[in-house]
Amino acid sequence: MRTLTIEPLTKEAFAPFGDVIETEGSEFFMINNGSTRRYHKLATVETAEPEDRAIISIFSAEALEMPLVIRMLERHPLGSQAFVPLLGHPFLVVVAPLGDAPVPGHVRAFRSNGRQGVNYHRGVWHHPVLTIEKRDEFLVVDRSGSGNNCDEYFFTEDQQLLLDPQQVSR
């Protein structure tokens, strides 16, 4: 079983999968009579149909036991999905590129620094939310509309991957 190496979450490394939502290194302009920096359009909400709507939710997530065997990934073919940590805790992200099915050899893992969120592009394979803390909360921006917007892919036993938070890229 291949063990995923967890990479630091950077805009460059994550670009094939979506956007990193963070202020660090992002452009801004001043608003509110010069008292507020607006980090404008850090990610774009993608929807497939004109009648679709972008919605905002809060997910309250519990940590899964680690190390974790990655048995499945999901994708949202009709819209993007963004996760922004509300409590400032780092979290893990597991992704695979666009395609009919995720390729185990192309699956990557990232660690947010707790001030970064992610916006998965439409159709990008990813694991459901992976908090490191016992319980964490995320602001989620995604699509609401008709049609099936969640495909799940289950790996065969020999394709499964191991996610071990101790396996961090230096």
PDB file of C-alpha atoms in Angstrom:
ATOM      1  CA  MET A   1       0.000   0.000   0.000  1.00  0.00           C
ATOM      2  CA  ARG A   2       1.444   3.359  -1.024  1.00  0.00           C
ATOM      3  CA  THR A   3       1.741   5.915   1.783  1.00  0.00           C
ATOM      4  CA  LEU A   4       0.969   9.462   0.723  1.00  0.00           C
ATOM      5  CA  THR A   5       3.549  12.127   1.523  1.00  0.00           C
ATOM      6  CA  ILE A   6       1.817  15.201   2.872  1.00  0.00           C
ATOM      7  CA  GLU A   7       2.980  18.369   1.127  1.00  0.00           C
ATOM      8  CA  PRO A   8       2.668  21.944   2.373  1.00  0.00           C
ATOM      9  CA  LEU A   9      -0.377  23.580   0.784  1.00  0.00           C
ATOM     10  CA  THR A  10       0.830  26.186  -1.717  1.00  0.00           C
ATOM     11  CA  LYS A  11      -0.965  27.959  -4.561  1.00  0.00           C
ATOM     12  CA  GLU A  12       1.464  26.548  -7.107  1.00  0.00           C
ATOM     13  CA  ALA A  13       1.313  22.922  -5.961  1.00  0.00           C
ATOM     14  CA  PHE A  14      -2.491  22.938  -5.603  1.00  0.00           C
ATOM     15  CA  ALA A  15      -3.241  24.766  -8.898  1.00  0.00           C
ATOM     16  CA  PRO A  16      -4.138  21.584 -10.873  1.00  0.00           C
ATOM     17  CA  PHE A  17      -6.894  20.847  -8.331  1.00  0.00           C
ATOM     18  CA  GLY A  18      -8.265  24.270  -7.429  1.00  0.00           C
ATOM     19  CA  ASP A  19      -7.473  27.440  -5.532  1.00  0.00           C
ATOM     20  CA  VAL A  20      -5.784  28.043  -2.190  1.00  0.00           C
ATOM     21  CA  ILE A  21      -7.813  30.619  -0.314  1.00  0.00           C
ATOM     22  CA  GLU A  22      -5.410  32.731   1.729  1.00  0.00           C
ATOM     23  CA  THR A  23      -4.279  36.296   2.219  1.00  0.00           C
ATOM     24  CA  GLU A  24      -0.549  35.475   2.356  1.00  0.00           C
ATOM     25  CA  GLY A  25       0.984  36.682  -0.907  1.00  0.00           C
ATOM     26  CA  SER A  26      -2.406  37.721  -2.335  1.00  0.00           C
ATOM     27  CA  GLU A  27      -3.187  41.112  -3.834  1.00  0.00           C
ATOM     28  CA  PHE A  28      -5.601  43.446  -2.072  1.00  0.00           C
ATOM     29  CA  PHE A  29      -7.051  46.912  -2.246  1.00  0.00           C
ATOM     30  CA  MET A  30      -8.200  49.215   0.522  1.00  0.00           C
ATOM     31  CA  ILE A  31     -11.898  49.799   1.281  1.00  0.00           C
ATOM     32  CA  ASN A  32     -13.983  51.315   4.095  1.00  0.00           C
ATOM     33  CA  ASN A  33     -12.134  54.628   4.123  1.00  0.00           C
ATOM     34  CA  GLY A  34      -8.771  52.869   4.248  1.00  0.00           C
ATOM     35  CA  SER A  35      -9.439  50.718   7.311  1.00  0.00           C
ATOM     36  CA  THR A  36      -9.912  47.350   5.565  1.00  0.00           C
ATOM     37  CA  ARG A  37      -7.901  45.282   3.102  1.00  0.00           C
ATOM     38  CA  ARG A  38     -10.090  43.484   0.568  1.00  0.00           C
ATOM     39  CA  TYR A  39      -8.454  40.334  -0.782  1.00  0.00           C
ATOM     40  CA  HIS A  40     -10.740  40.196  -3.790  1.00  0.00           C
ATOM     41  CA  LYS A  41     -11.762  37.086  -5.746  1.00  0.00           C
ATOM     42  CA  LEU A  42      -9.448  34.555  -4.080  1.00  0.00           C
ATOM     43  CA  ALA A  43     -11.484  31.787  -5.734  1.00  0.00           C
ATOM     44  CA  THR A  44     -14.365  31.541  -8.176  1.00  0.00           C
ATOM     45  CA  VAL A  45     -17.514  29.562  -7.444  1.00  0.00           C
ATOM     46  CA  GLU A  46     -18.190  27.307 -10.439  1.00  0.00           C
ATOM     47  CA  THR A  47     -21.670  26.105 -11.360  1.00  0.00           C
ATOM     48  CA  ALA A  48     -22.800  24.116 -14.386  1.00  0.00           C
ATOM     49  CA  GLU A  49     -26.235  25.542 -15.119  1.00  0.00           C
ATOM     50  CA  PRO A  50     -27.674  29.087 -15.104  1.00  0.00           C
ATOM     51  CA  GLU A  51     -30.326  28.100 -12.524  1.00  0.00           C
ATOM     52  CA  ASP A  52     -27.676  26.777 -10.090  1.00  0.00           C
ATOM     53  CA  ARG A  53     -26.909  28.891  -7.031  1.00  0.00           C
ATOM     54  CA  ALA A  54     -23.842  29.296  -4.878  1.00  0.00           C
ATOM     55  CA  ILE A  55     -24.637  28.516  -1.241  1.00  0.00           C
ATOM     56  CA  ILE A  56     -22.770  28.959   2.045  1.00  0.00           C
ATOM     57  CA  SER A  57     -22.853  26.279   4.761  1.00  0.00           C
ATOM     58  CA  ILE A  58     -20.909  25.396   7.896  1.00  0.00           C
ATOM     59  CA  PHE A  59     -19.589  21.857   8.321  1.00  0.00           C
ATOM     60  CA  SER A  60     -18.813  20.673  11.851  1.00  0.00           C
ATOM     61  CA  ALA A  61     -16.385  17.791  11.338  1.00  0.00           C
ATOM     62  CA  GLU A  62     -14.900  15.167  13.622  1.00  0.00           C
ATOM     63  CA  ALA A  63     -11.424  13.731  13.135  1.00  0.00           C
ATOM     64  CA  LEU A  64     -11.064  10.288  11.627  1.00  0.00           C
ATOM     65  CA  GLU A  65      -8.629   7.817  13.168  1.00  0.00           C
ATOM     66  CA  MET A  66      -5.105   8.218  11.768  1.00  0.00           C
ATOM     67  CA  PRO A  67      -3.269   6.797   9.979  1.00  0.00           C
ATOM     68  CA  LEU A  68      -6.211   6.575   7.597  1.00  0.00           C
ATOM     69  CA  VAL A  69      -6.664   4.138   4.740  1.00  0.00           C
ATOM     70  CA  ILE A  70      -7.963   6.140   1.762  1.00  0.00           C
ATOM     71  CA  ARG A  71     -10.661   3.875   0.348  1.00  0.00           C
ATOM     72  CA  MET A  72     -12.620   6.419  -1.676  1.00  0.00           C
ATOM     73  CA  LEU A  73     -12.622   9.855  -3.258  1.00  0.00           C
ATOM     74  CA  GLU A  74     -15.540  11.969  -4.405  1.00  0.00           C
ATOM     75  CA  ARG A  75     -16.059  14.719  -6.972  1.00  0.00           C
ATOM     76  CA  HIS A  76     -18.700  17.317  -7.705  1.00  0.00           C
ATOM     77  CA  PRO A  77     -19.240  17.454 -11.489  1.00  0.00           C
ATOM     78  CA  LEU A  78     -21.737  20.330 -11.399  1.00  0.00           C
ATOM     79  CA  GLY A  79     -19.928  22.829  -9.180  1.00  0.00           C
ATOM     80  CA  SER A  80     -16.830  23.783  -7.242  1.00  0.00           C
ATOM     81  CA  GLN A  81     -16.586  23.299  -3.477  1.00  0.00           C
ATOM     82  CA  ALA A  82     -14.633  25.530  -1.089  1.00  0.00           C
ATOM     83  CA  PHE A  83     -13.590  24.812   2.514  1.00  0.00           C
ATOM     84  CA  VAL A  84     -12.342  27.619   4.772  1.00  0.00           C
ATOM     85  CA  PRO A  85     -11.332  26.726   8.350  1.00  0.00           C
ATOM     86  CA  LEU A  86     -13.241  28.808  10.908  1.00  0.00           C
ATOM     87  CA  LEU A  87     -11.222  27.942  14.008  1.00  0.00           C
ATOM     88  CA  GLY A  88      -7.708  28.365  12.579  1.00  0.00           C
ATOM     89  CA  HIS A  89      -6.722  24.703  12.785  1.00  0.00           C
ATOM     90  CA  PRO A  90      -4.586  22.998  10.120  1.00  0.00           C
ATOM     91  CA  PHE A  91      -6.378  20.293   8.137  1.00  0.00           C
ATOM     92  CA  LEU A  92      -5.482  17.721   5.491  1.00  0.00           C
ATOM     93  CA  VAL A  93      -6.487  17.667   1.825  1.00  0.00           C
ATOM     94  CA  VAL A  94      -6.310  14.581  -0.431  1.00  0.00           C
ATOM     95  CA  VAL A  95      -6.893  15.150  -4.163  1.00  0.00           C
ATOM     96  CA  ALA A  96      -6.562  13.548  -7.585  1.00  0.00           C
ATOM     97  CA  PRO A  97      -6.715  15.210 -11.015  1.00  0.00           C
ATOM     98  CA  LEU A  98      -9.784  15.418 -13.240  1.00  0.00           C
ATOM     99  CA  GLY A  99     -10.722  12.213 -15.026  1.00  0.00           C
ATOM    100  CA  ASP A 100     -13.312   9.469 -15.248  1.00  0.00           C
ATOM    101  CA  ALA A 101     -11.789   7.847 -12.159  1.00  0.00           C
ATOM    102  CA  PRO A 102      -8.993   8.854  -9.787  1.00  0.00           C
ATOM    103  CA  VAL A 103      -5.624   7.259 -10.566  1.00  0.00           C
ATOM    104  CA  PRO A 104      -4.012   6.054  -7.296  1.00  0.00           C
ATOM    105  CA  GLY A 105      -0.527   6.990  -8.503  1.00  0.00           C
ATOM    106  CA  HIS A 106      -1.638  10.596  -9.060  1.00  0.00           C
ATOM    107  CA  VAL A 107      -3.280  11.135  -5.664  1.00  0.00           C
ATOM    108  CA  ARG A 108      -1.623  13.865  -3.596  1.00  0.00           C
ATOM    109  CA  ALA A 109      -1.984  15.026  -0.006  1.00  0.00           C
ATOM    110  CA  PHE A 110      -1.578  18.546   1.389  1.00  0.00           C
ATOM    111  CA  ARG A 111      -1.642  20.177   4.816  1.00  0.00           C
ATOM    112  CA  SER A 112      -3.257  23.576   5.298  1.00  0.00           C
ATOM    113  CA  ASN A 113      -1.577  25.868   7.826  1.00  0.00           C
ATOM    114  CA  GLY A 114      -4.955  26.691   9.395  1.00  0.00           C
ATOM    115  CA  ARG A 115      -5.190  30.100   7.713  1.00  0.00           C
ATOM    116  CA  GLN A 116      -5.661  28.616   4.247  1.00  0.00           C
ATOM    117  CA  GLY A 117      -8.793  27.258   2.691  1.00  0.00           C
ATOM    118  CA  VAL A 118      -9.207  25.340  -0.561  1.00  0.00           C
ATOM    119  CA  ASN A 119     -11.603  25.601  -3.487  1.00  0.00           C
ATOM    120  CA  TYR A 120     -11.837  22.324  -5.380  1.00  0.00           C
ATOM    121  CA  HIS A 121     -12.477  22.985  -9.055  1.00  0.00           C
ATOM    122  CA  ARG A 122     -15.515  21.366 -10.610  1.00  0.00           C
ATOM    123  CA  GLY A 123     -14.923  17.624 -11.105  1.00  0.00           C
ATOM    124  CA  VAL A 124     -11.680  17.357  -9.079  1.00  0.00           C
ATOM    125  CA  TRP A 125     -11.495  14.133  -7.064  1.00  0.00           C
ATOM    126  CA  HIS A 126     -11.010  14.700  -3.319  1.00  0.00           C
ATOM    127  CA  HIS A 127     -11.494  13.030   0.014  1.00  0.00           C
ATOM    128  CA  PRO A 128     -14.296  14.355   2.235  1.00  0.00           C
ATOM    129  CA  VAL A 129     -13.148  16.887   4.852  1.00  0.00           C
ATOM    130  CA  LEU A 130     -10.143  15.694   6.905  1.00  0.00           C
ATOM    131  CA  THR A 131      -9.768  17.565  10.163  1.00  0.00           C
ATOM    132  CA  ILE A 132      -6.739  16.929  12.357  1.00  0.00           C
ATOM    133  CA  GLU A 133      -8.409  18.306  15.480  1.00  0.00           C
ATOM    134  CA  LYS A 134     -10.932  16.198  17.370  1.00  0.00           C
ATOM    135  CA  ARG A 135     -13.648  18.575  16.110  1.00  0.00           C
ATOM    136  CA  ASP A 136     -13.358  21.463  13.678  1.00  0.00           C
ATOM    137  CA  GLU A 137     -15.598  23.808  11.696  1.00  0.00           C
ATOM    138  CA  PHE A 138     -15.422  24.923   8.072  1.00  0.00           C
ATOM    139  CA  LEU A 139     -17.252  27.534   6.055  1.00  0.00           C
ATOM    140  CA  VAL A 140     -18.265  25.741   2.852  1.00  0.00           C
ATOM    141  CA  VAL A 141     -19.228  27.424  -0.405  1.00  0.00           C
ATOM    142  CA  ASP A 142     -20.660  25.135  -3.052  1.00  0.00           C
ATOM    143  CA  ARG A 143     -23.458  24.631  -5.542  1.00  0.00           C
ATOM    144  CA  SER A 144     -27.154  24.020  -5.008  1.00  0.00           C
ATOM    145  CA  GLY A 145     -29.357  22.906  -7.878  1.00  0.00           C
ATOM    146  CA  SER A 146     -30.945  19.953  -9.573  1.00  0.00           C
ATOM    147  CA  GLY A 147     -29.039  16.863 -10.699  1.00  0.00           C
ATOM    148  CA  ASN A 148     -26.524  14.557  -9.041  1.00  0.00           C
ATOM    149  CA  ASN A 149     -23.538  16.598  -7.897  1.00  0.00           C
ATOM    150  CA  CYS A 150     -21.609  13.937  -5.990  1.00  0.00           C
ATOM    151  CA  ASP A 151     -19.840  10.999  -7.599  1.00  0.00           C
ATOM    152  CA  GLU A 152     -17.977   8.558  -5.371  1.00  0.00           C
ATOM    153  CA  TYR A 153     -15.176   6.261  -6.465  1.00  0.00           C
ATOM    154  CA  PHE A 154     -14.152   3.333  -4.269  1.00  0.00           C
ATOM    155  CA  PHE A 155     -10.631   1.989  -4.739  1.00  0.00           C
ATOM    156  CA  THR A 156     -10.047  -1.744  -4.970  1.00  0.00           C
ATOM    157  CA  GLU A 157      -8.087  -3.118  -2.036  1.00  0.00           C
ATOM    158  CA  ASP A 158      -4.801  -3.079  -3.973  1.00  0.00           C
ATOM    159  CA  GLN A 159      -5.381   0.583  -5.006  1.00  0.00           C
ATOM    160  CA  GLN A 160      -5.997   1.912  -1.484  1.00  0.00           C
ATOM    161  CA  LEU A 161      -3.596   4.480  -0.050  1.00  0.00           C
ATOM    162  CA  LEU A 162      -2.368   5.247   3.447  1.00  0.00           C
ATOM    163  CA  LEU A 163      -2.570   8.782   4.860  1.00  0.00           C
ATOM    164  CA  ASP A 164      -0.249   9.154   7.828  1.00  0.00           C
ATOM    165  CA  PRO A 165       0.108  12.676   9.265  1.00  0.00           C
ATOM    166  CA  GLN A 166       3.682  11.745  10.239  1.00  0.00           C
ATOM    167  CA  GLN A 167       4.664  11.418   6.539  1.00  0.00           C
ATOM    168  CA  VAL A 168       5.286  15.116   5.886  1.00  0.00           C
ATOM    169  CA  SER A 169       7.401  16.480   3.047  1.00  0.00           C
ATOM    170  CA  ARG A 170      10.228  18.706   4.322  1.00  0.00           C
TER     171      ARG A 170
END
